[in-house]
CSV table of C-alpha atoms in Angstrom, one decimal:
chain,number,residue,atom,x,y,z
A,1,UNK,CA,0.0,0.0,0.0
A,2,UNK,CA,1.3,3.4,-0.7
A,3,UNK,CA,0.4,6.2,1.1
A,4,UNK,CA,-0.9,9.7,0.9
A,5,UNK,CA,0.1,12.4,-1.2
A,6,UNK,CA,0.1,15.2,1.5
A,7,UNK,CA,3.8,15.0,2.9
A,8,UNK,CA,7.2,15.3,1.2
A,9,UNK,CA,8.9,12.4,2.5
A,10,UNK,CA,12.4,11.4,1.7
A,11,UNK,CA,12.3,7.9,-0.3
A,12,UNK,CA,15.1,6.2,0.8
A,13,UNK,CA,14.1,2.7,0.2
A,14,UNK,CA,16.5,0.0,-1.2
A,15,UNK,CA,18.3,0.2,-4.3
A,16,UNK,CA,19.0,-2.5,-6.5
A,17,UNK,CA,21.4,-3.0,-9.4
A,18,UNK,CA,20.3,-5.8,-12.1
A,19,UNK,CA,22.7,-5.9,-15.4
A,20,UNK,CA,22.1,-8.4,-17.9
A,21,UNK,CA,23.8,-9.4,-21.4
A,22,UNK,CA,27.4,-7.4,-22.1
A,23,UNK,CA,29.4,-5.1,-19.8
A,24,UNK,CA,28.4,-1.9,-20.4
A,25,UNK,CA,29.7,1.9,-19.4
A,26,UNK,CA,28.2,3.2,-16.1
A,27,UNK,CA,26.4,5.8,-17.4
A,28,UNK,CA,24.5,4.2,-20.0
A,29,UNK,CA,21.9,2.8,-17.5
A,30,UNK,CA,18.6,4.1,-16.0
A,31,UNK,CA,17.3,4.8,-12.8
A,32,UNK,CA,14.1,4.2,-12.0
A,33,UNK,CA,11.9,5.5,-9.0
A,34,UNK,CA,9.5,2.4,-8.3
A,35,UNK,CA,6.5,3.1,-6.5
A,36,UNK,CA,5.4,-0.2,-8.1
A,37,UNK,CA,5.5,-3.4,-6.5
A,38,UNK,CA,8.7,-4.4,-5.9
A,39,UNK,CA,8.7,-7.8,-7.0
A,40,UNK,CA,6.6,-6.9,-10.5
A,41,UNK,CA,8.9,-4.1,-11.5
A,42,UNK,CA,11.8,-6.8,-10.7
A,43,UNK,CA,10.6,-8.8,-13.3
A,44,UNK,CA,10.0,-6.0,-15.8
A,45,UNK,CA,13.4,-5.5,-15.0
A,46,UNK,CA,15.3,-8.4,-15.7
A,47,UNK,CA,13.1,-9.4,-18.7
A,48,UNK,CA,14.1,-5.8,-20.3
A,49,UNK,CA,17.5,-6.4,-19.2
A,50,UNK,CA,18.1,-9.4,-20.6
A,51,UNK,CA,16.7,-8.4,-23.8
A,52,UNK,CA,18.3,-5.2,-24.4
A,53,UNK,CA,21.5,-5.5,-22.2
A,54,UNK,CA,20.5,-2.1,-20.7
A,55,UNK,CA,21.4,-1.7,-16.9
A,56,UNK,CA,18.7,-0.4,-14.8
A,57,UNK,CA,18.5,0.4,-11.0
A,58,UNK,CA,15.6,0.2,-9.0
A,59,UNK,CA,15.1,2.8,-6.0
A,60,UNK,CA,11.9,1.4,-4.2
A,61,UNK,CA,9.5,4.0,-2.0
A,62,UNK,CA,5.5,5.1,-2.2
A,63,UNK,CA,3.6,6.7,-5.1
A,64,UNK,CA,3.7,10.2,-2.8
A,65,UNK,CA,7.2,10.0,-1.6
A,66,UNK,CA,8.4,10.0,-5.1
A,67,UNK,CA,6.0,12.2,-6.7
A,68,UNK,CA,7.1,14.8,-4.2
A,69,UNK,CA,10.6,14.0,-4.0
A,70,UNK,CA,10.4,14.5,-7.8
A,71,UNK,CA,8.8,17.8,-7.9
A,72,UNK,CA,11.3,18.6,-5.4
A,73,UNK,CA,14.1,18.0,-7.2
A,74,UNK,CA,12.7,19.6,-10.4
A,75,UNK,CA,15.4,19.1,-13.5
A,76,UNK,CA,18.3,18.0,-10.9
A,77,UNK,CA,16.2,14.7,-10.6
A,78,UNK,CA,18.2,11.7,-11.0
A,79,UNK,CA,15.3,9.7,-12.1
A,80,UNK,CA,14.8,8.4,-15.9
A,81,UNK,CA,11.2,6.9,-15.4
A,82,UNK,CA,8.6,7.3,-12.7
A,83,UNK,CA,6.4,3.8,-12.2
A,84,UNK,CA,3.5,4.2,-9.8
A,85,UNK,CA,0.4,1.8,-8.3
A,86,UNK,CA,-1.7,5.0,-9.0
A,87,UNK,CA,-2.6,8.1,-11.3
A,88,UNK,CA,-2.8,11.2,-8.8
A,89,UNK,CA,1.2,10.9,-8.1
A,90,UNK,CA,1.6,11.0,-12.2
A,91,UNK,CA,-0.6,14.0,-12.7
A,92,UNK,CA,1.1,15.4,-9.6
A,93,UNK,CA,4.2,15.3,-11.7
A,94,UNK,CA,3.0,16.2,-14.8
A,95,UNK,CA,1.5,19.5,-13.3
A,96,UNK,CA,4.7,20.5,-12.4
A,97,UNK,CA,6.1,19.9,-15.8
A,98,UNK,CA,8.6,17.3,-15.3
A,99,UNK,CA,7.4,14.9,-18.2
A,100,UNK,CA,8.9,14.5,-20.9
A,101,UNK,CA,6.2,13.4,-23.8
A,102,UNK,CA,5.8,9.6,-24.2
A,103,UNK,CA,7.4,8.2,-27.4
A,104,UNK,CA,4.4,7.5,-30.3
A,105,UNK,CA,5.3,4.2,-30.5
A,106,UNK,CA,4.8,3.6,-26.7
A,107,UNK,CA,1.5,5.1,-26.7
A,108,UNK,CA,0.1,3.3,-29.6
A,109,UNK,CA,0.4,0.3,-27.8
A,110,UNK,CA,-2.2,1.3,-24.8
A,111,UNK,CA,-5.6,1.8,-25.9
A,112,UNK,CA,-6.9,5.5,-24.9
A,113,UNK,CA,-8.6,4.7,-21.6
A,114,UNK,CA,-5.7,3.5,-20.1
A,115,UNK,CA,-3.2,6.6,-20.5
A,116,UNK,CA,-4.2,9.9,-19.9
A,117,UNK,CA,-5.6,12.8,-22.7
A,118,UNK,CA,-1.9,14.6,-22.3
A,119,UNK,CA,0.4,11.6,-23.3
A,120,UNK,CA,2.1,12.7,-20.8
A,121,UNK,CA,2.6,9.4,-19.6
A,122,UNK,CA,0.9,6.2,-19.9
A,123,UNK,CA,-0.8,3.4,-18.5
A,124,UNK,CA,1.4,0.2,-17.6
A,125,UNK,CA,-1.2,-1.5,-14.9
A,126,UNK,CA,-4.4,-1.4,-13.9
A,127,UNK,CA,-6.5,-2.4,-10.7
A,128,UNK,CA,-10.2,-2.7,-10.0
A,129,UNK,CA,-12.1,-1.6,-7.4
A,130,UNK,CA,-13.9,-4.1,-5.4
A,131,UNK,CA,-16.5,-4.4,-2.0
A,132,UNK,CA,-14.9,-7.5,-0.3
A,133,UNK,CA,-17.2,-8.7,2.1
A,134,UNK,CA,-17.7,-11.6,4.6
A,135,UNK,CA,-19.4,-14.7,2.6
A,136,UNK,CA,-20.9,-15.6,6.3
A,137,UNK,CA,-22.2,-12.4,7.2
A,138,UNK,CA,-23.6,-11.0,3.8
A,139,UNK,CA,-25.6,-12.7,0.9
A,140,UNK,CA,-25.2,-10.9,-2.4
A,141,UNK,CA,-29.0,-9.6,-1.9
A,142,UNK,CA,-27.6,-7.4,1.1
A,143,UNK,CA,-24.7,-6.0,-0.9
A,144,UNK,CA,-24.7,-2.2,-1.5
A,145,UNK,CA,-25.6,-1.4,-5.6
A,146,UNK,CA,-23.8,1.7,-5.7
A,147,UNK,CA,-20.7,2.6,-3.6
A,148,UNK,CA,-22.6,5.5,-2.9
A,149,UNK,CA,-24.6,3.4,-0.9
A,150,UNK,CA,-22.1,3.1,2.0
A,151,UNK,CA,-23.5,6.7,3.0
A,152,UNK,CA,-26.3,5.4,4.0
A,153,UNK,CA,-26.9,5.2,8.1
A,154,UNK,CA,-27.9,1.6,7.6
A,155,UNK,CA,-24.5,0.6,7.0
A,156,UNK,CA,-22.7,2.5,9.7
A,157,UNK,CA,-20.3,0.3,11.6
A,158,UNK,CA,-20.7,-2.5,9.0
A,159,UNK,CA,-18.0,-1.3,6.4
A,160,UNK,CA,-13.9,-0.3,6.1
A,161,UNK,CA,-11.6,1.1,4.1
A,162,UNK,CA,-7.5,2.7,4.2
A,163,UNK,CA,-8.2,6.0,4.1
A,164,UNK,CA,-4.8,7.3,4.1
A,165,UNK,CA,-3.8,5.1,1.4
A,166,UNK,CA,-2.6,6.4,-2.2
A,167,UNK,CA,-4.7,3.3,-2.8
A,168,UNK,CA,-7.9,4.4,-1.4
A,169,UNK,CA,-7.3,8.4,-2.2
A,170,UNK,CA,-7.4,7.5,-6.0
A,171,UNK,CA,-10.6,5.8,-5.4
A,172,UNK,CA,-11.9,9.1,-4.1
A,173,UNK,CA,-10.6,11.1,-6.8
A,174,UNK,CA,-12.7,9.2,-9.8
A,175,UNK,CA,-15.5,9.9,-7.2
A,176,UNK,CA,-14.8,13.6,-7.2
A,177,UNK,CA,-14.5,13.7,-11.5
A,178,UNK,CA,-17.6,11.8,-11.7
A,179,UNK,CA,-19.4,13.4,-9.4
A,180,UNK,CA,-18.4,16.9,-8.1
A,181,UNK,CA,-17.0,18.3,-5.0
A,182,UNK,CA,-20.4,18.8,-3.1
A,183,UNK,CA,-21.4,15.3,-3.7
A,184,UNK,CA,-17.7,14.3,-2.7
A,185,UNK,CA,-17.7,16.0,0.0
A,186,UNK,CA,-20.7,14.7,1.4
A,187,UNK,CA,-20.2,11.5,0.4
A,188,UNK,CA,-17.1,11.3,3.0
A,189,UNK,CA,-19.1,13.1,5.6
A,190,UNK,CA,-20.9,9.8,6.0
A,191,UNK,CA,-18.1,7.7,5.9
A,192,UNK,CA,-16.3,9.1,8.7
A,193,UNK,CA,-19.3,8.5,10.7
A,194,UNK,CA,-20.3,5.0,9.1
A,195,UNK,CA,-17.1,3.5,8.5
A,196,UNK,CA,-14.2,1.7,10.3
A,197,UNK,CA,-10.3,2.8,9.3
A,198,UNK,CA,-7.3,0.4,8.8
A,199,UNK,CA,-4.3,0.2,7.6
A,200,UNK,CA,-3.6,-1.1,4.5
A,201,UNK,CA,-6.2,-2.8,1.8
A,202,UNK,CA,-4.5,-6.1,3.3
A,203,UNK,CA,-5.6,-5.3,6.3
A,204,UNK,CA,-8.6,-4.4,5.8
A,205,UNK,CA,-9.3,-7.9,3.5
A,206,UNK,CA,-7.8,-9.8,6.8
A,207,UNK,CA,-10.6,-8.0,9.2
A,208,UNK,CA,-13.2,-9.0,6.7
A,209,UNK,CA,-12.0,-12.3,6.7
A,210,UNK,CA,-12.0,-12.7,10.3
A,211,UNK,CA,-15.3,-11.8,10.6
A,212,UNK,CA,-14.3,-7.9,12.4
A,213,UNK,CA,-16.3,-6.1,9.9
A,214,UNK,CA,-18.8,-7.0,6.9
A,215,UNK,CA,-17.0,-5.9,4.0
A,216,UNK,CA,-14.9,-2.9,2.5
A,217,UNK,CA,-13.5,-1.2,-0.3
A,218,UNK,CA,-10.0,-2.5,-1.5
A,219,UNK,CA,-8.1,-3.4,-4.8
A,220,UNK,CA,-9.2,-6.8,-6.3
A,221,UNK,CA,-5.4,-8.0,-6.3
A,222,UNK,CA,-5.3,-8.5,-2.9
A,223,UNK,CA,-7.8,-11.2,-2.9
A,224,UNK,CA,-6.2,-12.8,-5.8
A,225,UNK,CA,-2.8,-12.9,-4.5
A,226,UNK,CA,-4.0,-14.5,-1.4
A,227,UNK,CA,-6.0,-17.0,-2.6
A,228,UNK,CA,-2.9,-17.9,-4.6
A,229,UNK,CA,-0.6,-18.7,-1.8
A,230,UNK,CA,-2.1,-20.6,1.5
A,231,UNK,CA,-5.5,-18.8,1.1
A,232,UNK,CA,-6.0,-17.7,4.9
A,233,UNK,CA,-6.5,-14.2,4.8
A,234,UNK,CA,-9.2,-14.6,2.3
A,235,UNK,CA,-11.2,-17.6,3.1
A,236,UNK,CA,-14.3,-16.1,4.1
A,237,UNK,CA,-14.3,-13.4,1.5
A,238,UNK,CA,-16.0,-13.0,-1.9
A,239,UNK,CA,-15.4,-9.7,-4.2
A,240,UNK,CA,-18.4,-7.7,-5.1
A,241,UNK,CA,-18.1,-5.9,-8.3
A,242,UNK,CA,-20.0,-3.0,-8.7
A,243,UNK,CA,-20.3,-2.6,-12.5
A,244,UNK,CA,-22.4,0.0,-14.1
A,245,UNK,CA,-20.1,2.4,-14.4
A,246,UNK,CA,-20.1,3.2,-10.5
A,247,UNK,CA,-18.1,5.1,-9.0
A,248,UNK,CA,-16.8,2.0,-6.8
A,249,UNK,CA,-16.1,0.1,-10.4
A,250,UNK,CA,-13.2,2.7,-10.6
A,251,UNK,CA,-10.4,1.2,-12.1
A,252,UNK,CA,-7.2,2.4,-11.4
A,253,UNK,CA,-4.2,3.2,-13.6
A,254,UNK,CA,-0.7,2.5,-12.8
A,255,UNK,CA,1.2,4.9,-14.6
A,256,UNK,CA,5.2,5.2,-16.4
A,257,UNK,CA,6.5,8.8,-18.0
A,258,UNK,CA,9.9,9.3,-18.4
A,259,UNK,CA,11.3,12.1,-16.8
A,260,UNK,CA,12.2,15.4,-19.0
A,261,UNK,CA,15.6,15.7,-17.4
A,262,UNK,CA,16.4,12.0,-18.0
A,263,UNK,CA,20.5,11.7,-18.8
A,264,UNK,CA,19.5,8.3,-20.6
A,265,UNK,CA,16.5,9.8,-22.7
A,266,UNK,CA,16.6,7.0,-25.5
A,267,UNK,CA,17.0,4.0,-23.1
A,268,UNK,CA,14.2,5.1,-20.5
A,269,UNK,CA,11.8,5.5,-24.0
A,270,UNK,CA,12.7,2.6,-24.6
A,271,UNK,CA,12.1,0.9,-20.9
A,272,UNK,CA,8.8,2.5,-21.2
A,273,UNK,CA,8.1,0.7,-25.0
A,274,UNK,CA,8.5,-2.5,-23.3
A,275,UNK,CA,7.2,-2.3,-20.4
A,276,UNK,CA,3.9,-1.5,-22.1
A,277,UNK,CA,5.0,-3.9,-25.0
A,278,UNK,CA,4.0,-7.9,-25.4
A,279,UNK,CA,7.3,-8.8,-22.8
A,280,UNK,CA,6.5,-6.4,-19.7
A,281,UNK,CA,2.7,-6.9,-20.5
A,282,UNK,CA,3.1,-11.2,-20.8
A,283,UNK,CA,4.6,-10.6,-17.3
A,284,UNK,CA,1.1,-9.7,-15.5
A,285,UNK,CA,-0.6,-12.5,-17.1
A,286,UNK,CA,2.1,-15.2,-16.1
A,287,UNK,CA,3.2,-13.6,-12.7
A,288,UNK,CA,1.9,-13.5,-9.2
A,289,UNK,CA,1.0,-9.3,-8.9
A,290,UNK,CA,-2.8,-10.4,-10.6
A,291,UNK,CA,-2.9,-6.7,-11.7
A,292,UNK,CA,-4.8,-6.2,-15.1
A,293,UNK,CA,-2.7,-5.8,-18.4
A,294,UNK,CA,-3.2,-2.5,-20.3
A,295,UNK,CA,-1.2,-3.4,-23.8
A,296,UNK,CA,-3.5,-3.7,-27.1
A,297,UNK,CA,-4.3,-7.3,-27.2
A,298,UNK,CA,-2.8,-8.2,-23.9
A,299,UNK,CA,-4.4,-10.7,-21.9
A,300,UNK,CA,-4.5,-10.5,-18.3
A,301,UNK,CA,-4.0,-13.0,-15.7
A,302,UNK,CA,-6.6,-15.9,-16.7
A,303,UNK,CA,-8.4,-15.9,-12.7
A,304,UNK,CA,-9.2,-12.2,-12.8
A,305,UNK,CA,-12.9,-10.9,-14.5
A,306,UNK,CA,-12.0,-9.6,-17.6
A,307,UNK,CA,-11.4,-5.7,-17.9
A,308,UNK,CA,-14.3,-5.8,-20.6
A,309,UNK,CA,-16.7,-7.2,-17.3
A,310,UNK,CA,-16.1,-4.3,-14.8
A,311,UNK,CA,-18.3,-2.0,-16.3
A,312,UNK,CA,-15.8,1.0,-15.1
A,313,UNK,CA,-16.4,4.2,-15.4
A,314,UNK,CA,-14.8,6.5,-17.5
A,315,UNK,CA,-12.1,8.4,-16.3
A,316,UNK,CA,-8.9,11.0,-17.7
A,317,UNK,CA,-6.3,9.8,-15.4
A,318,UNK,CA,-5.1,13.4,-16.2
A,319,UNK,CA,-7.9,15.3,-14.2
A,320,UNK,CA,-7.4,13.1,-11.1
A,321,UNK,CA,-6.9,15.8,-8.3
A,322,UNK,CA,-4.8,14.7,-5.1
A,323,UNK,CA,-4.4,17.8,-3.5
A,324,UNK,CA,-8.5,18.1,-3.6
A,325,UNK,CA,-9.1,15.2,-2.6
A,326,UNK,CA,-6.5,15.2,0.8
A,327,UNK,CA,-8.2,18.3,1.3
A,328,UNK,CA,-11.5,17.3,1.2
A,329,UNK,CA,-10.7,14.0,3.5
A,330,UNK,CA,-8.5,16.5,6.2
A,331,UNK,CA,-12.2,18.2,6.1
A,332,UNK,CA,-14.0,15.7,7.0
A,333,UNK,CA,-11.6,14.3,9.5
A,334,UNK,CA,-10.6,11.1,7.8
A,335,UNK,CA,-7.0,12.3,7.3
């Protein structure tokens, strides 16, 4: 889970060096700031390594951490490419002009929806909302229709969520584009007073799970990732999907851009190109992250509803507003 964009917070996670294929001069590699997972963006990694013989390090943190940290640094940013889990921290970026434009070729091989109207940057990932509720505590009869629906009184105490999660935030910010500050802000009014807070969509899956609380909103990955290892966290719990174009059917993009002041120009263009490309987009279907593929014709991981199925609404990743939205929760007392 990555958490909010509200604080400028040093990302000084671990950095980690994979070369591939012939010896090559030290400057002729890329850094990349990874607010992916770790593991996924290690195999994006060696799989464009070992194709291209182009050394890349990883430096590790949170979508906010680096989007601030970049704007920070401005043009003395050591960073090549920017990888996050959500779109806020790449329109935070972009705002400040830090992009440079995403190579034609790259963006011709992500369908519209999933890369914002700029080209700015584009989509690499994707990850659907879901309610994931208790199997022995709700029949799908009693689920809510709408997310909207989680206002209600009748649900207070019954629901949870991470509210001071990227993951969550970006949820919130599809809910303020498709529906307007007013309705947003009232809308998170009733949460505070219905809802319970965790830590971490993994946590809150784990509390349904156990039975603490009916059900809540998370990304559907954490489900699926579970129920591939030993299953225990997720035993009790079915996903709801609310389709329809609901705000709660919100799918999320994970985003890539190369940065404008990028030493390495040509090789992070072409990180980005594969990434996006049949190799880095073969890697979410075979590998254990169960997040969605984006690439024309790429199919996704085999267990997972089809993108096609989710009914999401649509959303320009581009007008996703963090600082709105962390003002609008710090309102209403959920941050």
């Amino acid at each position: 889970m990555k958490y909010a964009l509200s604080t400028l917070v040093g990302a000084t996670a671990l950095a980690i060096s994979l070369i591939a294929g012939p010896a090559m001069a030290e400057d002729a590699g890329i850094i990349v700031y990874n607010a992916q997972h770790e593991s996924l963006a290690k195999e994006w990694v060696n799989g464009f390594t070992k194709e291209t013989g182009i050394k890349v390090t990883l430096r590790n943190g949170g979508d906010s951490d680096f989007s601030n940290q970049i704007v920070a640094e401005g043009a003395s940013s050591p960073a090549d490419v920017f990888l996050t889990e959500n779109s806020p921290a790449m329109t935070l970026v972009e705002a400040a002009g830090l992009f440079a434009p995403v190579d034609a070729d790259t963006l011709a091989q992500v369908p519209a929806e999933f890369q914002p109207s700029s080209g700015k940057w584009v989509g690499v990932a994707a990850r659907s909302t879901v309610f994931a509720y208790n199997k022995t505590k709700l029949t799908a009869d009693q689920l809510p229709k709408s997310m909207l629906d989680l206002a209600d009184p009748s649900w207070k105490g019954r629901w949870a969520a991470s509210p001071s999660g990227a993951d969550f935030q970006a949820i919130v910010s599809a809910l303020l584009e498709l529906k307007g500050e007013a309705a947003t802000a009232d809308w998170l009014k009733a949460m505070k007073e219905n809802f319970t807070a965790y830590k971490g969509n993994g946590t809150v899956m784990k509390a349904v799970n156990a039975g603490e609380i009916e059900g809540g909103i998370i990304y559907h990955y954490y489900y699926f990732g579970d129920q591939a290892k030993t299953g225990e966290n997720s035993k009790n719990v079915e996903l709801h999907y609310f389709k329809n174009q609901d705000p709660g059917a919100f799918v999320s993009i994970s985003g890539g851009g190369v940065l404008a002041s990028s030493k390495h120009p040509k090789e992070a263009q072409a990180f980005l190109k594969w990434v996006t490309g049949k190799g880095g987009q073969d890697v979410l279907k075979t590998g254990t992250s169960f997040e969605y593929a984006v690439g024309k014709g790429a199919d996704s991981n085999p267990k997972l509803v089809p993108l096609a199925d989710l009914q999401a609404p649509k959303v320009d990743p581009a007008k996703l507003n963090s600082k709105k939205v962390t003002d609008l929760m710090t309102a209403a007392g959920l941050l």
